[in-house]
Coordinates of C-alpha atoms in Angstrom, one line a residue:
Chain M
X715 CA -11.8 -53.9 15.8
X716 CA -11.9 -53.3 12.2
X717 CA -14.0 -51.3 12.0
X718 CA -12.1 -48.8 14.3
X719 CA -9.3 -49.1 12.7
X720 CA -11.3 -48.5 9.2
X721 CA -12.4 -45.4 10.8
X722 CA -8.8 -44.3 11.7
X723 CA -7.7 -44.9 8.3
X724 CA -10.3 -42.7 7.1
X725 CA -9.3 -39.9 9.4
X726 CA -6.0 -40.4 8.6
X727 CA -6.9 -40.0 4.7
X728 CA -9.0 -37.2 5.0
X729 CA -7.1 -35.4 7.2
X730 CA -4.0 -36.3 4.5
X731 CA -6.5 -34.7 2.0
X732 CA -8.0 -31.8 3.6
X733 CA -4.3 -30.9 4.6
X734 CA -3.3 -30.7 0.5
X735 CA -6.3 -28.4 0.2
X736 CA -5.3 -24.6 -0.6
X737 CA -6.5 -22.0 1.9
X738 CA -8.8 -19.8 1.1
X739 CA -8.2 -17.5 -1.2
X740 CA -11.0 -15.0 -0.6
X741 CA -9.6 -14.7 2.9
X742 CA -7.5 -11.2 2.6
X743 CA -10.1 -9.6 0.8
X744 CA -12.8 -9.4 4.2
X745 CA -9.9 -7.0 5.4
X746 CA -9.8 -5.1 2.0
X747 CA -13.8 -4.6 2.4
X748 CA -13.8 -3.2 5.2
X749 CA -11.1 -0.6 4.7
X750 CA -13.9 0.8 1.9
X751 CA -13.4 4.4 2.0
X752 CA -17.2 5.8 3.4
X753 CA -18.6 2.5 4.1
X754 CA -19.2 4.0 7.6
X755 CA -21.3 6.9 5.6
X756 CA -23.3 4.0 3.9
X757 CA -24.2 2.7 7.4
X758 CA -25.4 5.4 8.6
X759 CA -28.0 5.8 5.3
X760 CA -28.8 1.7 5.7
X761 CA -29.3 -0.3 8.8
X762 CA -26.3 -3.2 7.3
X763 CA -26.1 -4.7 10.3
X764 CA -29.6 -4.7 10.9
X765 CA -30.2 -6.6 8.1
X766 CA -27.6 -8.9 8.8
X767 CA -29.1 -9.9 12.0
X768 CA -32.7 -10.5 10.2
X769 CA -30.6 -12.4 7.2
X770 CA -29.0 -14.9 9.5
X771 CA -31.9 -15.2 11.8
X772 CA -34.0 -16.0 8.7
X773 CA -31.5 -18.5 7.4
X774 CA -31.6 -20.0 10.7
X775 CA -35.5 -20.7 10.7
X776 CA -35.3 -21.5 7.0
X777 CA -33.3 -24.6 7.6
X778 CA -35.0 -25.1 11.1
X779 CA -38.2 -25.4 8.5
X780 CA -36.6 -27.9 5.8
X781 CA -35.1 -29.6 9.0
X782 CA -38.3 -29.7 10.4
X783 CA -39.7 -30.9 7.0
X784 CA -37.2 -33.8 6.3
X785 CA -37.3 -35.2 9.1
X786 CA -41.5 -35.6 8.8
X787 CA -40.5 -37.0 5.4
X788 CA -37.6 -39.4 6.4
X789 CA -40.0 -41.2 9.2
X790 CA -43.1 -41.1 6.9
X791 CA -45.2 -39.4 9.9
X792 CA -47.3 -38.0 6.2
X793 CA -46.5 -39.2 2.7
X794 CA -47.2 -36.5 0.3
Chain U
X584 CA -49.0 -31.5 4.4
X585 CA -50.1 -28.4 3.9
X586 CA -51.8 -28.2 7.0
X587 CA -48.7 -29.2 8.8
X588 CA -46.4 -26.9 6.0
X589 CA -48.5 -23.5 7.6
X590 CA -48.5 -25.2 11.4
X591 CA -44.2 -24.6 10.6
X592 CA -44.4 -21.5 8.3
X593 CA -46.3 -19.7 11.5
X594 CA -44.1 -21.2 14.0
X595 CA -41.2 -19.8 12.9
X596 CA -42.6 -16.6 11.5
X597 CA -42.5 -16.5 15.2
X598 CA -38.6 -18.0 16.0
X599 CA -38.1 -15.3 13.5
X600 CA -39.6 -12.4 14.5
X601 CA -38.4 -12.8 18.3
X602 CA -35.0 -13.6 17.2
X603 CA -34.3 -10.4 15.5
X604 CA -35.2 -8.5 18.2
X605 CA -33.2 -10.1 20.6
X606 CA -30.6 -10.0 18.7
X607 CA -31.0 -6.1 17.8
X608 CA -31.0 -5.4 21.4
X609 CA -27.5 -7.1 21.9
X610 CA -26.4 -4.8 19.3
X611 CA -27.0 -1.9 20.6
X612 CA -26.3 -2.2 24.1
X613 CA -23.5 0.5 23.7
X614 CA -25.4 3.8 25.0
X615 CA -22.9 6.0 27.4
X616 CA -19.7 3.8 26.9
X617 CA -16.8 6.3 26.6
X618 CA -12.8 5.9 26.3
X619 CA -10.7 8.7 27.6
X620 CA -7.3 8.7 27.1
X621 CA -5.0 9.3 29.8
X622 CA -2.7 12.0 28.1
X623 CA -2.3 13.4 31.4
X624 CA -0.5 10.4 32.1
X625 CA 2.7 12.3 30.7
X626 CA 2.3 14.0 34.2
X627 CA 3.7 10.9 35.7
X628 CA 5.8 9.7 33.0
X629 CA 7.5 12.6 33.2
X630 CA 8.8 12.2 36.5
X631 CA 11.1 9.0 35.3
X632 CA 11.1 10.7 31.7
X633 CA 8.8 10.5 28.9
X634 CA 8.4 11.9 25.6
X635 CA 5.7 14.3 24.4
X636 CA 2.2 13.3 25.0
X637 CA 2.1 9.8 25.1
X638 CA -0.6 8.6 26.8
X639 CA -0.5 6.7 29.8
X640 CA -3.3 4.8 29.2
X641 CA -7.0 4.6 28.6
X642 CA -10.0 4.3 30.9
X643 CA -13.2 2.7 30.0
X644 CA -16.5 4.2 30.7
X645 CA -19.3 1.7 30.6
X646 CA -22.9 1.8 32.3
X647 CA -22.9 -1.7 31.3
X648 CA -21.0 -3.8 34.1
X649 CA -20.5 -6.8 32.4
X650 CA -18.7 -4.9 29.6
X651 CA -14.8 -5.4 29.2
X652 CA -12.9 -2.9 28.6
X653 CA -11.4 -4.5 25.5
X654 CA -15.2 -4.7 24.3
X655 CA -16.4 -0.5 25.4
X656 CA -13.0 0.1 23.5
X657 CA -13.8 -2.1 20.1
X658 CA -17.0 -0.9 20.2
X659 CA -15.9 2.9 20.5
X660 CA -13.5 2.7 18.4
X661 CA -14.2 4.7 14.7
X662 CA -16.8 6.3 16.6
X663 CA -15.6 9.0 17.0
X664 CA -13.5 11.4 14.2
X665 CA -10.1 13.6 13.9
X666 CA -11.3 16.4 11.5
X667 CA -9.6 19.7 11.1
X668 CA -8.9 22.7 9.6
X669 CA -8.5 22.5 5.8
X670 CA -8.6 19.1 5.9
X671 CA -5.2 18.6 6.7
X672 CA -3.8 18.7 10.5
X673 CA -3.8 21.5 12.7
X674 CA -0.6 22.5 12.7
X675 CA 0.0 24.2 16.1
X676 CA 3.1 24.4 16.6
X677 CA 3.1 28.4 17.5
X678 CA 1.7 27.5 20.4
X679 CA 4.2 26.8 23.1
X680 CA 5.2 24.0 24.5
X681 CA 3.6 24.4 28.1
X682 CA 0.6 25.3 26.2
X683 CA 0.6 22.1 24.3
X684 CA 1.6 20.0 27.1
X685 CA -1.3 20.8 28.9
X686 CA -3.6 21.2 26.8
X687 CA -6.8 19.2 27.6
X688 CA -9.4 20.9 25.5
X689 CA -9.3 22.6 22.0
X690 CA -11.5 24.5 21.1
X691 CA -11.2 26.1 17.9
X692 CA -12.9 29.8 16.7
X693 CA -13.6 31.7 13.8
X694 CA -13.2 34.9 13.2
X695 CA -16.4 35.9 13.5
X696 CA -16.0 34.2 17.1
X697 CA -18.3 31.2 16.8
X698 CA -17.0 28.0 17.6
X699 CA -16.0 25.8 14.7
X700 CA -18.3 22.8 15.0
X701 CA -16.2 21.0 12.6
X702 CA -16.6 17.7 13.8
X703 CA -16.4 16.0 17.2
X704 CA -12.8 15.9 17.4
X705 CA -9.9 18.4 16.8
X706 CA -6.9 17.3 16.4
X707 CA -3.9 19.3 16.4
X708 CA -0.1 18.3 15.8
X709 CA 3.3 19.9 17.1
X710 CA 6.6 18.6 16.3
X711 CA 9.8 18.7 18.5
X712 CA 11.9 17.5 16.0
X713 CA 12.3 14.3 17.6
X714 CA 8.8 13.2 18.3
X715 CA 5.4 14.7 17.2
X716 CA 2.9 15.6 19.9
X717 CA -0.7 14.5 19.0
X718 CA -3.5 16.4 20.7
X719 CA -6.7 15.0 20.6
X720 CA -9.9 17.0 21.8
X721 CA -13.4 16.9 21.5
X722 CA -16.3 19.3 21.3
X723 CA -19.4 18.2 21.6
X724 CA -20.4 18.1 25.0
X725 CA -18.2 14.9 25.8
X726 CA -17.3 15.9 28.8
X727 CA -20.4 14.4 30.3
X728 CA -19.0 11.0 30.3
X729 CA -17.0 12.6 33.0
X730 CA -20.4 14.4 34.5
X731 CA -22.1 11.5 34.2
X732 CA -19.8 9.3 36.5
X733 CA -19.6 12.0 38.5
X734 CA -22.9 11.7 39.4
X735 CA -23.1 8.1 39.3
X736 CA -20.0 6.6 41.0
X737 CA -21.4 3.1 40.7
X738 CA -20.7 3.7 37.3
X739 CA -17.9 1.2 36.2
X740 CA -14.5 2.4 35.1
X741 CA -12.5 0.0 34.0
X742 CA -8.8 0.8 33.4
X743 CA -7.0 -2.1 30.9
X744 CA -9.2 -4.9 31.9
X745 CA -9.8 -4.3 35.7
X746 CA -12.0 -1.9 37.5
X747 CA -11.8 0.1 40.2
X748 CA -14.9 2.7 41.5
X749 CA -15.0 5.9 40.3
X750 CA -14.6 7.6 43.9
X751 CA -11.2 5.0 44.2
X752 CA -10.2 6.4 40.7
X753 CA -10.9 10.3 41.7
X754 CA -9.6 10.1 44.9
X755 CA -6.0 8.8 44.1
X756 CA -6.4 11.2 41.2
X757 CA -6.2 14.2 43.7
X758 CA -3.2 12.5 45.7
X759 CA -1.5 12.6 42.8
X760 CA -2.5 16.4 42.1
X761 CA -0.9 17.3 45.1
X762 CA 2.0 16.0 44.5
X763 CA 2.1 16.9 40.3
X764 CA 1.2 20.3 42.0
X765 CA 4.7 20.4 44.5
X766 CA 6.7 20.1 41.5
X767 CA 7.0 21.1 37.8
X768 CA 7.0 18.2 35.3
X769 CA 8.6 18.3 32.0
X770 CA 8.3 16.5 28.9
X771 CA 11.0 15.8 25.6
X772 CA 13.9 14.2 25.4
X773 CA 17.0 15.9 24.8
X774 CA 20.1 13.8 23.1
X775 CA 17.6 11.1 21.7
X776 CA 19.7 10.3 18.0
X777 CA 18.6 8.3 15.0
X778 CA 20.7 5.7 16.5
X779 CA 18.4 5.3 19.8
X780 CA 16.5 2.8 19.6
X781 CA 12.4 2.3 21.1
X782 CA 11.3 -0.8 22.4
X783 CA 7.7 -2.7 22.0
X784 CA 5.8 -3.5 25.4
X785 CA 3.0 -4.7 23.9
X786 CA 1.1 -3.4 20.6
X787 CA -2.2 -4.2 20.1
X788 CA -4.0 -3.5 17.1
X789 CA -7.5 -3.2 16.8
X790 CA -10.2 -1.7 13.8
X791 CA -8.6 1.3 12.3
X792 CA -6.3 2.2 15.2
X793 CA -3.7 0.7 17.0
X794 CA -1.9 1.0 20.8
X795 CA 1.5 0.1 21.7
X796 CA 3.8 0.8 24.4
X797 CA 7.3 1.6 24.3
X798 CA 10.5 1.2 26.1
X799 CA 12.7 3.7 25.4
X800 CA 16.4 2.8 27.3
X801 CA 17.9 5.4 29.3
X802 CA 19.9 7.2 27.0
X803 CA 18.2 10.6 26.8
X804 CA 18.6 13.4 29.3
X805 CA 15.7 15.2 29.9
X806 CA 15.2 19.0 30.6
X807 CA 13.4 21.5 29.2
X808 CA 11.8 22.8 32.9
X809 CA 13.2 20.3 35.3
X810 CA 16.8 18.9 35.1
X811 CA 16.3 15.4 35.0
X812 CA 19.4 12.8 34.4
X813 CA 19.5 10.6 32.1
X814 CA 19.2 6.8 34.4
X815 CA 15.7 6.0 33.8
X816 CA 13.8 4.1 31.6
X817 CA 10.6 5.4 29.5
X818 CA 7.9 3.4 28.7
X819 CA 5.2 5.0 26.4
X820 CA 1.3 4.1 25.8
X821 CA 0.3 5.9 23.0
X822 CA -2.7 5.4 20.6
X823 CA -2.4 6.0 17.0
X824 CA -4.8 5.4 14.3
X825 CA -3.7 4.4 10.5
X826 CA -6.9 5.6 9.5
X827 CA -6.9 9.4 10.1
X828 CA -10.6 9.5 9.5
X829 CA -11.2 7.7 12.7
X830 CA -9.4 8.0 16.1
X831 CA -11.0 8.1 19.8
X832 CA -11.6 10.8 22.2
X833 CA -8.8 12.2 25.2
X834 CA -9.0 13.0 28.4
X835 CA -12.0 15.0 29.9
X836 CA -12.6 19.1 29.9
X837 CA -14.5 19.3 32.6
X838 CA -15.5 22.9 33.9
X839 CA -14.8 21.6 37.5
X840 CA -11.5 21.5 37.1
X841 CA -10.9 24.9 36.9
X842 CA -10.4 24.8 33.3
X843 CA -7.3 27.5 32.3
X844 CA -7.8 29.6 28.9
X845 CA -6.1 30.8 26.5
X846 CA -6.6 32.3 23.0
X847 CA -5.0 33.8 20.0
X848 CA -4.3 33.3 16.8
X849 CA -2.0 31.0 14.4
X850 CA -2.2 31.3 10.5
X851 CA -1.8 28.6 8.3
X852 CA -2.4 27.9 4.8
X853 CA -3.3 31.5 4.1
X854 CA -5.9 31.8 6.9
X855 CA -6.1 33.1 10.2
X856 CA -7.1 31.2 12.6
X857 CA -9.2 31.9 16.4
X858 CA -8.6 29.5 19.0
X859 CA -9.2 29.5 22.2
X860 CA -7.3 26.7 24.4
X861 CA -9.0 25.4 27.8
X862 CA -7.1 23.2 29.9
X863 CA -7.6 22.0 33.7
X864 CA -5.0 23.6 36.3
X865 CA -5.1 20.3 38.3
X866 CA -4.3 17.2 35.9
X867 CA -6.4 14.1 36.2
X868 CA -4.5 11.3 36.3
X869 CA -5.3 7.7 37.0
X870 CA -4.7 5.2 40.0
X871 CA -4.0 1.9 38.6
X872 CA -5.4 -1.4 40.5
X873 CA -2.6 -3.7 42.2
X874 CA -0.5 -1.1 42.8
X875 CA -1.4 0.2 46.5
X876 CA 1.1 2.8 46.7
X877 CA 1.3 4.9 43.8
X878 CA 1.3 8.1 45.3
X879 CA 4.1 6.8 47.6
X880 CA 6.2 5.7 44.8
X881 CA 5.7 9.1 43.5
X882 CA 6.8 10.8 47.1
X883 CA 9.9 9.1 47.1
X884 CA 10.6 8.1 43.7
X885 CA 13.3 9.9 41.3
X886 CA 11.1 12.8 40.9
X887 CA 14.0 15.1 39.5
X888 CA 17.4 14.7 39.8
X889 CA 19.0 12.1 41.4
X890 CA 20.6 10.1 38.4
X891 CA 21.3 7.2 41.2
X892 CA 17.5 6.3 41.1
X893 CA 16.6 4.1 38.3
X894 CA 13.0 3.6 37.3
X895 CA 11.6 -0.4 37.5
X896 CA 9.6 -2.1 35.0
X897 CA 7.1 -5.0 36.1
X898 CA 9.4 -7.2 33.3
X899 CA 7.2 -10.3 34.3
X900 CA 4.2 -8.7 32.6
X901 CA 6.3 -7.4 29.9
X902 CA 6.2 -9.2 26.3
X903 CA 8.6 -11.2 25.0
X904 CA 8.3 -8.3 22.2
X905 CA 10.7 -6.0 24.7
X906 CA 14.3 -6.6 23.6
X907 CA 13.3 -6.6 20.3
X908 CA 14.1 -3.1 19.0
X909 CA 11.3 -2.5 16.6
X910 CA 10.9 1.2 16.3
X911 CA 13.6 3.8 15.5
X912 CA 13.5 7.4 16.0
X913 CA 14.0 9.6 13.4
X914 CA 15.3 13.3 13.2
X915 CA 12.8 14.6 10.6
X916 CA 11.5 18.0 9.6
X917 CA 8.8 19.9 11.0
X918 CA 5.6 17.6 10.4
X919 CA 7.0 14.7 10.1
X920 CA 6.6 12.2 13.1
X921 CA 9.8 11.1 14.3
X922 CA 9.1 7.7 14.8
X923 CA 9.0 5.2 12.1
X924 CA 5.4 4.4 12.6
X925 CA 5.3 2.6 9.2
X926 CA 7.8 -0.1 10.1
X927 CA 5.7 -0.3 13.3
X928 CA 2.9 -1.4 11.2
X929 CA 4.3 -4.4 10.1
X930 CA 4.8 -5.6 12.9
X931 CA 2.5 -8.7 14.1
X932 CA -0.8 -8.6 16.9
X933 CA 0.0 -9.5 20.1
X934 CA -3.5 -10.4 21.2
X935 CA -5.2 -7.6 23.4
X936 CA -3.6 -5.4 26.1
X937 CA -2.5 -8.4 27.8
X938 CA 0.3 -9.7 26.5
X939 CA 1.7 -13.1 27.3
X940 CA 4.7 -13.7 29.9
X941 CA 7.3 -14.1 27.4
X942 CA 11.4 -14.5 28.3
X943 CA 12.8 -11.2 27.9
X944 CA 16.2 -10.1 26.3
X945 CA 17.9 -7.3 29.1
X946 CA 18.0 -4.4 27.1
X947 CA 21.6 -2.9 27.3
X948 CA 22.4 -0.2 29.4
X949 CA 19.5 -0.4 31.6
X950 CA 18.6 -1.7 35.1
X951 CA 15.2 -3.6 36.1
X952 CA 14.2 -4.1 39.3
X953 CA 11.8 -6.7 40.1
X954 CA 8.3 -5.5 40.7
X955 CA 7.4 -7.4 44.2
X956 CA 4.3 -5.5 44.6
X957 CA 2.2 -6.5 42.1
X958 CA 4.0 -10.1 41.5
X959 CA 1.7 -13.1 40.9
X960 CA -0.9 -10.3 39.7
X961 CA -1.0 -11.0 35.6
X962 CA -2.6 -7.2 35.4
X963 CA -2.5 -6.0 31.9
X964 CA 0.7 -5.0 31.0
X965 CA -0.5 -1.3 30.6
X966 CA -0.1 -1.1 34.3
X967 CA 3.6 -1.6 34.5
X968 CA 3.4 2.0 33.0
X969 CA 2.3 3.4 35.8
X970 CA 5.3 1.7 38.0
X971 CA 8.0 2.9 36.0
X972 CA 9.1 4.8 39.3
X973 CA 11.5 2.6 41.8
X974 CA 13.9 3.2 44.4
X975 CA 17.1 1.4 45.8
X976 CA 17.7 -0.2 42.1
X977 CA 18.6 -4.2 41.9
X978 CA 20.4 -5.5 39.5
X979 CA 18.2 -7.5 36.9
X980 CA 18.5 -11.0 38.2
X981 CA 20.3 -13.7 35.9
X982 CA 17.1 -15.9 35.3
X983 CA 16.1 -18.5 32.7
X984 CA 13.1 -17.9 31.1
X985 CA 10.5 -20.8 32.3
X986 CA 9.0 -22.7 29.3
X987 CA 5.7 -23.7 31.0
X988 CA 4.1 -27.2 29.0
X989 CA 0.7 -26.2 27.4
X990 CA -1.4 -29.0 28.2
X991 CA -1.9 -31.5 25.8
X992 CA -5.7 -32.2 24.5
X993 CA -5.9 -35.9 23.9
X994 CA -8.1 -37.5 22.0
X995 CA -10.2 -40.7 21.8
X996 CA -8.0 -42.7 19.5
X997 CA -8.4 -46.3 18.4
X998 CA -5.4 -48.8 19.3
X999 CA -4.3 -49.5 16.1
X1000 CA -4.1 -46.1 14.9
X1001 CA -0.9 -44.2 15.7
X1002 CA -1.9 -41.0 17.9
X1003 CA 0.8 -38.7 16.5
X1004 CA -0.6 -39.2 13.4
X1005 CA -4.4 -38.4 14.9
X1006 CA -3.6 -35.5 17.1
X1007 CA -2.1 -33.9 14.0
X1008 CA -5.2 -34.1 12.1
X1009 CA -8.0 -33.9 13.6
X1010 CA -6.9 -29.9 14.0
X1011 CA -6.7 -29.7 10.3
X1012 CA -10.2 -31.7 10.0
X1013 CA -11.5 -28.6 12.1
X1014 CA -10.2 -25.9 10.2
X1015 CA -12.0 -26.6 6.9
X1016 CA -13.5 -23.5 7.5
X1017 CA -10.5 -22.2 6.2
X1018 CA -9.5 -24.3 3.3
X1019 CA -10.5 -23.6 0.0
X1020 CA -13.7 -24.7 -1.4
X1021 CA -15.1 -25.5 1.9
X1022 CA -14.4 -22.1 3.6
X1023 CA -16.8 -20.5 0.5
X1024 CA -19.6 -20.5 3.4
X1025 CA -17.2 -18.5 5.8
X1026 CA -15.7 -16.2 3.0
X1027 CA -19.4 -15.3 1.9
X1028 CA -20.4 -14.6 5.6
X1029 CA -17.3 -12.7 6.6
X1030 CA -17.6 -10.8 2.9
X1031 CA -20.9 -9.5 3.8
X1032 CA -20.3 -8.8 7.3
X1033 CA -17.8 -7.1 6.6
X1034 CA -20.0 -4.1 4.9
X1035 CA -21.7 -3.8 8.8
X1036 CA -19.0 -1.1 10.1
X1037 CA -19.3 1.6 12.5
X1038 CA -21.6 4.1 10.8
X1039 CA -20.2 7.3 10.8
X1040 CA -22.7 10.6 10.0
X1041 CA -21.7 11.4 6.7
X1042 CA -19.4 14.7 7.3
X1043 CA -16.9 16.5 4.7
X1044 CA -14.7 18.9 5.0
X1045 CA -12.4 19.6 2.1
X1046 CA -11.2 22.5 0.6
X1047 CA -10.1 22.8 -3.1
X1048 CA -8.1 25.2 -4.6
X1049 CA -8.5 26.1 -8.3
X1050 CA -5.7 27.9 -9.3
X1051 CA -6.7 29.6 -12.6
X1052 CA -9.0 32.1 -10.6
X1053 CA -7.5 31.9 -7.2
X1054 CA -10.3 30.5 -5.9
X1055 CA -10.9 28.4 -3.2
X1056 CA -13.8 25.8 -3.0
X1057 CA -15.2 25.2 0.3
X1058 CA -17.2 21.9 0.3
X1059 CA -18.5 21.5 3.8
X1060 CA -20.9 18.9 4.4
X1061 CA -22.0 18.1 7.4
X1062 CA -25.2 15.7 7.8
X1063 CA -25.3 15.8 11.8
X1064 CA -28.2 17.9 12.2
X1065 CA -30.2 14.6 9.9
X1066 CA -28.9 12.5 12.9
X1067 CA -32.8 11.7 14.1
X1068 CA -33.9 11.6 10.3
X1069 CA -31.5 8.9 9.5
X1070 CA -32.4 6.9 12.0
X1071 CA -36.1 6.9 11.7
X1072 CA -35.5 6.2 7.5
X1073 CA -33.3 3.5 8.8
X1074 CA -35.9 1.8 10.8
X1075 CA -38.8 2.3 8.2
X1076 CA -36.0 0.4 5.4
X1077 CA -35.6 -2.1 8.1
X1078 CA -39.1 -2.8 8.0
X1079 CA -39.6 -2.5 4.4
X1080 CA -36.6 -5.1 4.5
X1081 CA -38.7 -7.5 6.8
X1082 CA -41.7 -7.4 5.0
X1083 CA -40.0 -7.9 1.6
X1084 CA -38.4 -10.9 3.0
X1085 CA -41.9 -12.2 4.5
X1086 CA -43.5 -11.9 0.9
X1087 CA -40.8 -13.4 -0.6
X1088 CA -40.9 -16.1 2.1
X1089 CA -44.7 -17.2 1.5
X1090 CA -43.9 -16.9 -2.2
X1091 CA -41.0 -19.4 -1.4
X1092 CA -42.9 -21.7 0.7
X1093 CA -46.6 -21.5 -1.0
X1094 CA -46.1 -20.0 -4.4
X1095 CA -47.3 -16.9 -5.7

């Protein structure tokens, strides 16, 4: 019961701390970036959306790579 | 360990190669989708009164049966462009109102009789002192959208989030055509003044464009060609854009519709432009799902001059924004828009086209009839537009708005913690992505993602006047002829990027 209470208190404290944090100051820039003139023209020359898809996938698999390595090292299957 | 790393590298490379292919395939599922604005909807609305060129709605064509109306719309937004002569909008004022009202397609010719293949869409504008009339036409073979639908009746036609078969749509179209042919039609509101108000029914901004429906109280007298008396409500659905370089496409220009033709010239900015206007002598009007007796409604409704017949609106589907006088009419000089659109932009979004049913404030001097025909069916608000004509007016019931309680999500809580504190706190913790500095990864993602917009063929038409030598330098750049080459270039660039990423990855994992 004590552990549960501690957990609850931590949640409350964390909530308070998070609520004190400021909102993202960059959120408004996203819409500004979208409104850049001729951005659609740039997309005509460069496959930006496809590059983003590839990059996202790359990040996923690299994260997977390190995750597996971490697990392997952590459980001590292989000693480096 | 090196063997394991090599194995992992190969495994992940395989995943890496397969993931983008799938993702890319889903990113380019859009093919023959199209948006058709029902500018002809004006004809239907004209029975109960209308302002010029208020679009009744839009039909989205898609060969993807799983794609929603909103998906098609959002995919299509920004793909088409409006271009006009001299880099400004075409003023078609010297066309007669009747011509403009019937305008479905606008084809411009140069002095040699060649089609001015400026861009995809031509845009014309006219002003009657109260409203600016907008005409959006496409001249790139776009009728094929409807043609393809005709040859494939199974092609989905999605209207406002609902669906119907093309044949169903066409049958109603023909039926309403007959009705339209029985009488005249009329546009315009006589007597509107600067003190008159309109009301938002829904307002749905999207990328660079936004749509709205307006409710105009029955304070106006219609009449240019048809003496319609006031006493009717008007709902307008129009599409505007706050980005003049992007808009989307209007109605069909199918030659099978017995296109009428009008040609002539007009002068603008010292230039003489030869124009040719074609329009279907029949009007394509959509049927609206959920309203089974649309045709009968028109037969029995207030067609022209019965002041005792009031329009009805499916009030139960009108958002709470009805009753807020948010848009004023302004009497402006020719060429200006009579509606204060800048003010409209300042209003907040409503999620999508399907607005929640909220409490409404009865509008003075307006009478409503509950719409029993579609009661209980949550059709998008756009459908209410068609349901503007009714008979035997019934007073608006004095009903209190019902506030339905939202379901409360209960989180498992420890016994010793005040539940009220936790339920308030958990959503905040889950919103870390909006809190600085934890938001930085999401900010970066959104920032980079913002660079990916709908690609558009570079095309610039600009006339630069050099007053010293009285010379107009015409910059006419159109790279549409290189579309195929650009696609090849993009593919090659992508391949180079992937190879570069692979080399980088190898060096990163195994060293140089």
